[in-house]
Amino acid sequence: MSPELTTLLAGAPILAGGVLAVWLLRAAWSNRGPSRPWRVAGGWTVLAVVSLAASQALGDARGPFIAWTLISTAALVVVATGVQIRTARARAEKSLAPEPSERQSRAWRGWLRALLAGPIGMIAAMGVAVAFAVCAPLVPQTRIVIGGLMVPVLWGGAMAWTLADDRILRATAVLVGVSIVTFTAAVLKGF
Amino acid sequence: MTHAAPKPGKPIWPRIPPGFVRAVLAGHSSLGLAFAVLIYVVCFSGTVAVFAREFQRWERPDVAPITSVTPQVVERAALQAIAHGRNVEHVFISAPSPDYPRLVVTVDDDGPNRTWLAGADGRLMSSGETVWTEFLTALHINLHLPRTWGEFIVGLTGVALLSSLISGVLAHPRIFKDAFHLRWGGSKRLQEADLHNRLGVWAMPFHVIVSATGALLGLTTVIVGALALAVFQGDMDKAYALFLPPHPVDDPRPALAPPKIAYAVEQALARSPGGQVSFVGLEHPTERGAGVGVSVTQPNRLAATDSYTFEGGGRLISAERMGEASLGVQILNSLGVLHFGWFGGGLIKIAYGLLGLALCAVTSSGVAIWLARRRDKGRPAPRWERLWIAAVWGQPFALSGSAFVGVLAPSPILPLAVWIALTISAGLGTAWLSPASLSRSLRMASGALMLATAALWTLRQFRNVEDPMAWMVTGTIAATGAILLVHALRKAAPAGAEVLAHSKA
């Protein structure tokens, strides 16, 4: 049997498993009776079993990615089937959602925040990645690739933090400090 | 010792301080607004580009699918291509694969690169140029900007998306409490928030994978540059050399005989049993220092490609079998496959297409929440409402128009010119049309253009079609166009963007 046909045939049980798992979780969510913990456990167990079975049938690395992609799709279908259609109202309903904080709107804070989220955050993330690529006890290719993968994650994290943190000077000190320490360590040690 | 069971309904998740949530939400909001258009354009073009192989087959439907080729067929195609060129530097041959069952040969010589499609016997048949697909993939990869800058901006957009995912989860204290709520048609803000959060949370693995891999692919040049600057005295080649196979010894004297391509392919296949040749690259094929690179793809693997390099005479100079490669090399070889959804055939491509649309909807609804919140607070932003509708519905409109001219007059520049013109015209529409009219007009125009594209393609190609996939693509374009057109023409209850306009009118 060709790998493409195997994947196609495996797709049906994976999708069915995803639907079952998310349906169990939704049943637990909507009914807070004594069976709720069992439904939660059942839902997560089905997800784990589907992921493991996919890795066995479709490849150790490939199988779980196929499973998670199809489970996400199945989950959206289950969520869509529970849609509540409401009547449009001219007046807005009172929202329970939290409101974003109102900040001091000084120009220098805005510019500094943009610099921290952008170039300074990028340099700090690259500093950590380069230091990892230089210092980690792994083969060179692995150090470099994992270091490279760290850049978007760390930069994204730095962006989220600096755009949220009102103590902007603290964020500046941390990011600049991290950049100096990590790049210095990398240059001193060498590849 | 026994513990009392928690009371039903008691939250199991630690309570997040409201001040923290509000601060993270402020950051999430400002980042999302700053990058909304870029994220949307990259995500929308990427969603369509998931099916790039199918679009390539649609643009060149006159070649019958080929399931596999022998080493001798590869050699025949390569030698013909070399004979067509002058001072050939490289020849690249893509062997048939399940999602792209074609033998494609590209020559890099003194002139611009040329691409041919070859038949099952290795005979070069027709041009392999696919101008609209090239336009589409370049839009996604570098926004048609100069390569380095464009890739950096797309990479930065990936980082902004990843950051939004992080802050979105942190700013979502009711992530489990609201896990299945999807309320539609009531309060605009509640509707968009439910859509935003449900699509964001349940498709989170996909969102994280495509944003992280996309960011890394886009930022590769900058990251390697930083690494080289820090530890290789600025020499980027030293960093790349860790991952690339060695080149044959340079010898520019004219070759005494053509490179032994078929022999190299046979040797590679013998060293990777169970695999299928996927790519052959020739370096300086008319010189004595010629090299032959052969890639063999293994089934059921994420990092699936074994790579071999031979001298022109057939001596093996490097071999890298992915099963024995380092973790770093395996991860590197998985990035593109994971980003583009090339690891599970048509089923995964369809799932990637749907999840990609979900990511577009997350982006669109994020801005819609901000606009609705402003309205609820008595500070409406009608101009931004119109502009955002133009940005969201302008993309299907502009891409449909570019596909139409791609069929009408295949020229490398026309699809881009039309895409720019239609994107601008969608923006200009904000000067005259209300949000509801603008949304409806753009959806109608997109649907009409898709139907026109399918009709024009059928008129021009129906006698030449050898590849059934081309009919499936045409049918899908026509069906999508019809759905958009009917949806726009239907007098439905106000939903989506136009509620913003109606609710305060």
XYZ file of C-alpha atoms in Angstrom:
696
model
C 0.000 0.000 0.000
C 1.416 3.423 -0.938
C 2.226 5.926 1.862
C -0.364 8.335 0.411
C -3.122 5.725 0.582
C -2.047 4.746 4.120
C -2.291 8.378 5.209
C -5.674 8.783 3.576
C -7.040 5.627 5.219
C -5.584 6.591 8.588
C -7.194 10.044 8.281
C -10.738 8.743 8.852
C -10.099 7.133 12.276
C -7.968 10.099 13.343
C -10.763 12.525 12.442
C -13.320 10.271 14.152
C -11.112 10.060 17.257
C -10.719 13.840 17.269
C -14.482 14.342 17.021
C -15.091 11.809 19.830
C -12.462 13.364 22.110
C -13.695 16.925 21.659
C -17.327 15.798 21.943
C -16.494 14.180 25.321
C -14.770 17.376 26.465
C -17.764 19.440 25.364
C -20.125 17.094 27.198
C -18.020 17.592 30.341
C -18.049 21.354 29.796
C -21.815 21.609 29.345
C -22.840 19.133 32.081
C -21.232 19.654 35.459
C -22.612 16.463 36.974
C -20.697 13.680 38.748
C -19.611 12.105 35.459
C -17.717 15.244 34.461
C -14.214 14.088 35.573
C -14.680 10.841 33.653
C -15.618 12.702 30.498
C -12.628 15.035 30.845
C -10.301 12.075 31.400
C -11.929 10.187 28.524
C -11.505 13.102 26.123
C -7.823 13.580 26.905
C -7.213 9.813 26.828
C -8.701 9.547 23.345
C -6.490 12.438 22.178
C -3.392 10.712 23.594
C -4.330 7.343 22.073
C -4.971 8.898 18.644
C -1.592 10.697 18.744
C 0.254 7.533 19.767
C -1.513 5.377 17.197
C -0.730 7.937 14.480
C 2.951 7.910 15.394
C 2.970 4.107 15.132
C 1.125 3.977 11.818
C 2.396 7.066 10.016
C 5.920 7.614 11.332
C 7.372 8.678 14.706
C 7.699 12.355 13.808
C 5.199 12.612 10.975
C 2.295 10.788 12.621
C 1.721 13.154 15.559
C 1.773 16.203 13.265
C -0.831 14.573 11.010
C -2.894 13.709 14.098
C -2.761 17.216 15.611
C -3.622 18.847 12.299
C -6.678 16.635 11.814
C -7.724 16.815 15.494
C -7.679 20.641 15.328
C -9.883 20.509 12.240
C -12.257 18.029 13.911
C -12.401 20.206 17.050
C -13.483 23.235 15.035
C -16.245 21.167 13.445
C -17.507 20.064 16.894
C -17.382 23.654 18.191
C -19.237 24.870 15.080
C -22.038 22.346 15.622
C -22.728 23.955 18.994
C -23.201 27.462 17.613
C -25.967 29.511 19.275
C -27.785 31.786 16.847
C -28.896 34.991 18.546
C -30.979 37.949 17.465
C -28.995 41.050 16.557
C -29.502 43.900 18.970
C -29.244 47.560 18.241
C -27.738 48.188 21.668
C -24.562 46.550 22.779
C -24.817 43.877 25.444
C -22.765 44.349 28.556
C -19.514 42.480 28.047
C -17.828 40.319 30.685
C -14.566 40.432 28.755
C -11.710 42.313 30.427
C -10.814 45.696 28.976
C -7.236 46.541 27.950
C -5.439 48.777 30.425
C -5.269 52.494 29.658
C -1.665 53.594 29.525
C 0.198 56.845 29.850
C 0.402 58.144 26.308
C 3.753 59.887 26.221
C 5.564 59.841 22.903
C 8.913 58.691 24.291
C 7.283 55.711 25.988
C 5.650 54.710 22.720
C 8.908 54.921 20.798
C 10.867 53.102 23.484
C 8.224 50.378 23.655
C 8.393 49.934 19.860
C 12.196 49.743 20.006
C 12.040 47.161 22.781
C 9.489 45.008 20.979
C 11.355 45.383 17.676
C 15.128 45.722 17.278
C 16.199 45.470 20.939
C 14.045 42.397 21.499
C 15.436 40.868 18.304
C 19.037 41.509 19.340
C 18.443 40.051 22.812
C 16.769 36.955 21.320
C 19.628 36.531 18.852
C 22.148 36.964 21.653
C 20.598 34.091 23.598
C 20.390 31.975 20.435
C 24.025 32.638 19.453
C 25.195 31.928 23.010
C 23.240 28.656 22.911
C 24.708 27.807 19.494
C 28.199 28.401 20.859
C 27.940 26.908 24.336
C 25.407 24.046 24.280
C 26.933 20.538 24.535
C 25.435 19.278 21.259
C 26.697 18.671 17.718
C 27.228 21.982 15.839
C 24.281 21.610 13.441
C 21.862 20.848 16.271
C 23.118 23.786 18.331
C 22.660 26.169 15.410
C 19.205 24.949 14.372
C 17.799 24.876 17.914
C 19.380 28.281 18.491
C 17.701 29.500 15.307
C 14.338 28.153 16.433
C 14.789 29.967 19.731
C 14.985 33.349 17.971
C 11.319 33.716 16.884
C 10.049 32.195 20.133
C 12.200 34.419 22.362
C 11.623 37.494 20.230
C 7.881 36.832 20.248
C 7.998 36.404 24.021
C 9.986 39.620 24.395
C 7.443 41.419 22.206
C 4.538 40.149 24.303
C 6.308 41.122 27.528
C 7.547 44.587 26.566
C 4.199 45.578 25.044
C 2.412 44.504 28.247
C 4.820 45.624 30.965
C 4.211 49.159 32.202
C 7.657 49.230 33.840
C 9.325 50.026 30.597
C 12.728 50.980 31.976
C 12.998 47.606 33.723
C 12.311 45.869 30.405
C 14.969 48.042 28.740
C 17.564 47.149 31.357
C 16.820 43.433 31.129
C 16.913 43.234 27.319
C 20.055 45.354 26.966
C 21.738 43.381 29.757
C 20.829 40.043 28.167
C 22.172 41.222 24.788
C 25.511 42.344 26.233
C 26.045 39.235 28.353
C 25.078 36.697 25.688
C 26.971 38.219 22.753
C 30.058 38.747 24.942
C 29.919 35.117 26.070
C 29.580 33.931 22.463
C 32.469 36.048 21.170
C 34.747 35.060 24.075
C 34.083 31.342 23.744
C 34.035 31.158 19.933
C 32.464 28.356 17.902
C -4.852 10.810 54.240
C -7.772 11.600 51.984
C -8.598 14.788 50.128
C -12.094 16.112 49.665
C -13.148 16.192 46.016
C -13.405 19.716 44.588
C -16.912 21.080 44.448
C -18.512 20.838 41.013
C -17.865 23.974 39.007
C -14.917 25.116 41.092
C -12.239 26.464 38.735
C -9.161 24.243 38.508
C -7.046 26.899 36.782
C -5.149 29.396 38.970
C -6.733 32.821 39.041
C -4.837 35.308 36.894
C -4.679 38.841 38.361
C -7.032 41.172 36.430
C -4.350 43.878 36.187
C -2.004 41.443 34.442
C -4.737 40.371 32.018
C -5.573 43.996 31.188
C -1.904 44.860 30.595
C -1.334 41.817 28.366
C -4.550 42.594 26.512
C -3.308 46.125 25.824
C -0.087 44.718 24.357
C -1.988 42.062 22.381
C -4.274 44.733 20.971
C -1.552 47.186 19.948
C 0.609 44.465 18.352
C -2.338 42.989 16.488
C -3.400 46.358 15.143
C 0.138 47.302 14.093
C 0.638 44.090 12.100
C -2.957 43.245 11.158
C -2.701 43.976 7.442
C 0.670 42.256 7.027
C -0.433 39.197 9.007
C -3.638 38.989 6.984
C -1.929 39.321 3.583
C 0.743 36.749 4.484
C -1.822 34.327 5.980
C -4.304 34.656 3.134
C -1.695 34.233 0.407
C -0.191 31.336 2.377
C -3.577 29.648 2.675
C -4.045 29.757 -1.084
C -0.383 28.804 -1.648
C -0.902 25.534 0.270
C -2.291 24.347 -3.062
C 0.586 25.764 -5.145
C 1.366 22.364 -6.693
C -2.244 21.943 -7.752
C -2.271 25.454 -9.245
C 0.912 24.642 -11.180
C -0.833 21.613 -12.665
C -3.863 23.815 -13.440
C -1.722 26.383 -15.269
C -0.067 23.665 -17.399
C -2.830 21.089 -17.893
C -1.483 19.777 -21.193
C 0.961 17.269 -19.670
C -0.259 13.870 -18.519
C 0.684 12.867 -14.956
C 3.796 10.721 -14.598
C 4.018 8.459 -11.549
C 7.752 7.651 -11.701
C 10.774 7.875 -13.974
C 13.817 5.684 -14.510
C 17.377 7.015 -14.026
C 17.828 6.852 -17.804
C 14.804 9.125 -18.343
C 16.230 11.666 -15.883
C 19.549 11.605 -17.744
C 17.855 12.033 -21.127
C 15.903 15.053 -19.924
C 18.999 16.610 -18.334
C 21.177 16.152 -21.422
C 18.526 17.729 -23.647
C 18.308 20.707 -21.310
C 22.096 21.108 -21.330
C 22.013 21.076 -25.140
C 19.474 23.928 -25.090
C 21.650 26.212 -22.931
C 24.804 28.268 -23.330
C 27.514 28.110 -20.624
C 25.191 26.116 -18.400
C 25.923 26.698 -14.714
C 23.259 24.447 -13.204
C 20.453 22.110 -14.219
C 17.714 21.302 -11.709
C 15.422 18.323 -12.244
C 12.355 17.710 -10.073
C 11.217 14.118 -10.379
C 7.521 13.208 -10.197
C 5.968 13.046 -6.731
C 2.418 12.078 -5.674
C 1.246 15.717 -5.419
C 3.227 16.940 -8.437
C 3.412 14.065 -10.930
C 5.614 15.886 -13.430
C 9.206 15.806 -14.589
C 10.385 19.431 -14.471
C 13.743 20.608 -15.802
C 15.193 24.078 -15.161
C 18.373 25.426 -16.748
C 20.479 28.204 -15.243
C 22.793 29.557 -17.933
C 23.869 32.900 -19.447
C 20.278 33.998 -19.995
C 17.289 33.962 -17.683
C 16.411 30.589 -16.164
C 14.202 28.419 -18.393
C 11.879 25.640 -17.280
C 10.461 22.728 -19.264
C 8.057 19.925 -18.572
C 9.279 16.567 -19.860
C 7.308 13.529 -20.932
C 7.513 10.060 -19.426
C 10.296 9.262 -21.935
C 12.383 12.275 -20.837
C 11.681 14.326 -23.971
C 11.320 18.052 -23.219
C 7.766 18.939 -24.228
C 6.543 22.375 -23.220
C 7.451 25.346 -21.129
C 6.980 24.735 -17.437
C 6.405 28.412 -16.600
C 3.489 28.929 -14.220
C 3.289 32.692 -13.859
C 0.333 32.992 -11.493
C 1.628 30.361 -9.064
C 5.030 32.064 -9.136
C 3.303 35.366 -8.343
C 1.316 33.766 -5.507
C 4.271 32.069 -3.815
C 6.464 35.167 -4.124
C 3.675 37.223 -2.529
C 3.670 34.866 0.432
C 7.436 34.431 0.734
C 8.716 37.983 0.214
C 5.728 40.196 -0.689
C 7.424 40.843 -4.062
C 9.950 43.058 -2.291
C 13.711 42.642 -2.772
C 14.379 39.112 -1.520
C 16.331 39.824 1.694
C 14.065 42.651 2.850
C 10.878 40.903 1.846
C 11.788 37.696 3.663
C 12.790 39.672 6.735
C 9.441 41.490 6.798
C 7.548 38.210 6.383
C 9.707 36.669 9.132
C 8.983 39.659 11.371
C 5.279 39.179 10.634
C 5.639 35.551 11.764
C 7.249 36.727 15.015
C 4.416 39.231 15.559
C 1.886 36.437 14.984
C 3.705 34.146 17.411
C 3.841 36.952 19.964
C 0.110 37.571 19.505
C -0.541 33.875 20.168
C 1.482 34.050 23.395
C -0.213 37.229 24.614
C -3.596 35.984 23.390
C -3.389 32.898 25.627
C -2.131 34.950 28.602
C -4.926 37.491 28.125
C -7.576 34.788 28.064
C -8.456 33.892 31.680
C -11.697 32.183 30.615
C -9.891 29.856 28.202
C -11.540 26.726 29.659
C -14.743 28.327 30.872
C -15.570 29.536 27.367
C -13.958 26.605 25.529
C -17.084 25.748 23.517
C -19.044 29.014 23.434
C -19.824 30.151 19.891
C -22.561 32.791 19.954
C -23.501 34.237 16.581
C -25.715 37.164 15.659
C -26.228 38.903 19.003
C -23.740 41.484 20.211
C -21.180 42.163 17.515
C -18.343 42.252 19.995
C -19.355 38.988 21.662
C -19.768 37.280 18.304
C -16.350 38.338 17.056
C -14.710 37.530 20.416
C -16.188 34.019 20.405
C -15.038 33.463 16.823
C -11.569 34.892 17.546
C -11.048 32.838 20.695
C -12.499 29.520 19.531
C -10.615 29.528 16.223
C -7.496 30.731 18.009
C -7.514 28.139 20.782
C -8.674 24.961 19.057
C -6.351 25.421 16.083
C -3.447 26.522 18.298
C -1.014 23.710 17.280
C -1.387 24.747 13.639
C -1.057 28.471 14.416
C 2.117 27.904 16.456
C 3.688 25.585 13.862
C 3.136 27.851 10.862
C 4.109 31.066 12.656
C 7.279 29.639 14.255
C 8.474 27.834 11.123
C 7.519 30.781 8.910
C 9.350 33.213 11.158
C 12.468 31.063 11.164
C 12.378 30.558 7.383
C 11.992 34.310 6.871
C 14.674 35.288 9.372
C 17.269 32.702 8.304
C 19.515 35.241 6.576
C 19.509 37.577 9.587
C 20.062 34.758 12.090
C 22.919 33.225 10.100
C 24.352 36.733 9.654
C 24.296 37.325 13.424
C 25.885 33.952 14.090
C 28.563 34.550 11.472
C 29.255 38.024 12.849
C 29.638 36.718 16.386
C 31.695 33.601 15.810
C 32.897 33.331 12.177
C 34.321 36.851 11.678
C 31.347 37.718 9.473
C 31.881 34.816 7.035
C 28.355 33.500 6.403
C 29.655 30.759 4.086
C 31.283 29.058 7.087
C 27.890 28.868 8.797
C 26.129 27.566 5.683
C 28.953 25.058 5.045
C 27.879 23.168 8.164
C 24.652 22.204 6.392
C 25.481 22.045 2.681
C 27.186 19.139 0.886
C 30.724 19.765 -0.375
C 31.223 21.024 -3.937
C 33.280 18.987 -6.408
C 36.799 20.335 -7.035
C 36.486 23.219 -9.480
C 37.918 22.389 -12.901
C 36.576 24.703 -15.651
C 38.139 22.813 -18.568
C 35.553 21.407 -21.008
C 34.302 17.976 -19.974
C 35.470 14.972 -21.950
C 32.113 13.257 -21.462
C 28.699 14.216 -20.084
C 28.170 13.612 -16.355
C 27.028 10.094 -15.428
C 23.594 11.127 -14.248
C 21.804 7.790 -14.572
C 24.647 6.017 -12.786
C 24.535 8.563 -9.929
C 20.768 8.161 -9.555
C 21.088 4.350 -9.542
C 23.806 4.534 -6.891
C 21.726 6.870 -4.730
C 18.670 4.613 -4.978
C 20.791 1.585 -4.086
C 22.028 3.402 -0.960
C 18.489 4.439 0.070
C 16.362 1.324 -0.470
C 12.626 1.958 -0.479
C 13.081 5.588 -1.491
C 12.113 7.470 -4.610
C 14.347 9.974 -6.385
C 12.872 13.451 -5.874
C 15.496 15.875 -7.140
C 18.665 15.910 -9.212
C 20.921 18.960 -9.404
C 23.827 19.337 -11.811
C 26.649 21.772 -11.134
C 28.812 22.962 -14.066
C 27.679 19.978 -16.170
C 29.796 20.892 -19.205
C 33.063 21.172 -17.235
C 35.484 18.551 -15.931
C 34.638 19.685 -12.417
C 30.982 18.704 -12.824
C 28.925 17.528 -9.858
C 25.681 15.579 -9.579
C 23.496 15.952 -6.484
C 20.722 13.393 -5.966
C 17.940 13.583 -3.360
C 15.989 10.449 -2.478
C 12.736 10.763 -0.507
C 11.755 8.095 2.007
C 8.111 7.367 2.831
C 6.507 7.998 6.251
C 9.186 10.470 7.327
C 8.948 14.153 8.175
C 12.594 14.841 7.366
C 12.478 12.480 4.444
C 15.269 13.379 2.040
C 18.588 11.519 1.788
C 21.179 13.546 -0.141
C 24.119 12.300 -2.190
C 26.755 14.198 -4.157
C 28.802 12.629 -6.942
C 31.563 13.865 -9.203
C 30.703 13.973 -12.898
C 32.512 10.658 -13.391
C 30.276 9.000 -10.799
C 32.522 8.947 -7.695
C 30.532 9.522 -4.503
C 31.884 12.488 -2.526
C 29.237 12.912 0.164
C 26.216 11.071 1.554
C 23.732 12.223 4.166
C 21.008 9.774 5.127
C 18.339 11.547 7.119
C 17.839 8.604 9.467
C 21.452 8.966 10.585
C 21.596 12.779 10.503
C 21.862 14.948 13.608
C 18.713 16.239 15.286
C 19.482 19.742 13.983
C 19.647 18.594 10.357
C 16.418 16.631 10.790
C 14.645 19.658 12.272
C 15.994 21.883 9.483
C 14.676 19.491 6.855
C 11.260 19.391 8.531
C 10.675 23.157 8.671
C 9.457 23.726 5.111
C 7.456 20.501 5.075
C 5.635 21.483 8.269
C 5.109 25.084 7.182
C 3.598 24.261 3.811
C 1.657 21.143 4.872
C 3.605 18.776 2.619
C 3.701 15.833 5.016
C 0.397 14.032 4.597
C -0.875 14.267 1.030
C -4.148 15.865 -0.057
C -5.940 15.327 3.254
C -3.430 17.410 5.208
C -3.406 20.060 2.473
C -7.175 20.433 2.771
C -6.874 20.613 6.569
C -4.109 23.242 6.197
C -6.340 25.202 3.828
C -9.211 25.173 6.350
C -6.963 25.976 9.306
C -5.299 28.720 7.251
C -8.727 30.256 6.653
C -9.291 29.991 10.401
C -6.090 31.967 10.989
C -7.291 34.627 8.523
C -10.584 34.780 10.437
C -8.703 35.115 13.747
C -6.812 38.094 12.317
C -9.931 39.644 10.815
C -12.030 39.190 13.957
C -9.244 40.567 16.156
C -9.494 43.951 14.446
C -13.301 43.690 14.360
C -13.311 43.270 18.177
C -11.270 46.458 18.541
C -13.635 48.341 16.215
C -16.725 47.003 18.032
C -15.219 47.928 21.395
C -14.704 51.485 20.181
C -18.332 51.647 19.022
C -19.585 50.257 22.330
C -17.658 52.969 24.131
C -19.114 55.705 21.930
C -15.890 56.291 19.983
C -16.626 54.686 16.601
C -13.930 54.676 13.910
C -15.973 54.450 10.667
C -13.009 55.130 8.390
C -11.007 52.287 9.966
C -14.067 50.038 9.710
C -14.224 50.658 5.968
C -10.473 50.285 5.521
C -10.419 47.006 7.379
C -13.244 45.622 5.252
C -11.303 46.738 2.163
C -8.207 44.950 3.472
C -10.059 41.718 4.324
C -12.269 41.357 1.257
C -9.813 43.167 -1.019
C -7.439 40.187 -0.915
C -9.757 37.567 -2.442
C -10.778 40.250 -4.944
C -7.170 41.083 -5.896
C -6.022 37.449 -6.018
C -9.008 36.479 -8.174
C -8.234 39.322 -10.569
C -4.586 38.296 -10.778
C -5.623 34.693 -11.528
C -7.945 35.925 -14.273
C -5.155 37.815 -16.069
C -2.844 34.855 -15.428
C -5.182 32.787 -17.591
C -5.945 35.587 -20.066
C -2.377 36.650 -20.844
C 0.309 34.650 -19.020
C 3.021 37.212 -18.392
C 5.277 37.371 -15.320
C 4.426 41.002 -14.515
C 0.662 41.153 -15.129
C -0.612 39.244 -12.070
C 1.395 41.485 -9.733
C 0.278 44.657 -11.537
C -3.373 43.604 -11.341
C -3.046 42.550 -7.690
C -1.630 45.981 -6.791
C -4.274 47.815 -8.846
C -7.191 45.867 -7.357
C -5.845 46.161 -3.799
C -5.644 49.941 -4.268
C -9.085 50.091 -5.874
C -10.574 48.194 -2.903
C -9.021 50.829 -0.654
C -10.396 53.645 -2.823
C -13.862 52.142 -2.500
C -13.825 53.210 1.149
C -14.282 56.825 0.000
C -17.747 56.179 -1.483
C -19.218 53.021 -0.025
C -20.602 52.201 3.389
C -18.974 49.248 5.182
C -21.910 46.990 4.315
C -21.916 47.982 0.628
C -18.158 47.720 0.380
C -18.155 44.241 1.908
C -20.951 43.074 -0.394
C -19.404 44.653 -3.502
C -15.997 43.102 -2.894
C -17.477 39.656 -2.219
C -19.599 39.898 -5.379
C -16.643 41.061 -7.457
C -14.441 38.284 -6.053
C -17.078 35.657 -6.816
C -17.656 37.021 -10.315
C -13.918 37.093 -11.053
C -13.505 33.502 -9.856
C -16.379 32.344 -12.068
C -14.928 34.315 -14.988
C -11.494 32.766 -14.372
C -12.957 29.251 -14.387
C -14.959 30.007 -17.552
C -12.015 31.565 -19.375
C -9.718 28.693 -18.407
C -12.285 26.180 -19.664
C -12.630 28.020 -22.984
C -8.885 28.159 -23.499
C -7.828 24.764 -22.190
C -10.638 22.250 -22.507
C -9.149 20.637 -25.618
C -5.673 20.339 -24.067
C -6.377 18.925 -20.641
C -4.322 15.803 -19.918
C -4.190 16.176 -16.129
C -7.505 15.577 -14.280
C -6.290 17.691 -11.346
C -6.712 20.759 -13.580
C -10.469 20.087 -13.790
C -10.677 19.689 -10.016
C -8.967 23.040 -9.498
C -11.234 24.737 -12.035
C -14.294 23.220 -10.362
C -13.118 24.380 -6.937
C -12.512 27.928 -8.202
C -15.972 28.010 -9.796
C -17.667 26.589 -6.687
C -15.891 29.065 -4.389
C -16.856 31.913 -6.685
C -20.496 30.785 -6.769
C -20.643 30.513 -2.969
C -19.186 34.003 -2.546
C -21.534 35.454 -5.134
C -24.657 33.824 -3.701
C -23.651 34.769 -0.154
C -23.146 38.384 -1.177
C -26.390 38.577 -3.154
C -28.502 36.928 -0.480
C -30.444 39.308 1.752
C -29.338 37.621 4.941
C -29.650 38.850 8.499
C -26.856 41.309 9.148
C -23.777 39.411 10.073
C -20.073 39.993 9.947
C -18.648 43.400 9.288
C -21.862 45.132 8.240
C -23.365 44.735 11.716
C -20.972 47.444 12.772
C -22.606 49.854 10.402
C -26.201 48.773 11.010
C -26.055 48.619 14.767
C -25.456 52.350 15.159
C -27.152 53.583 12.039
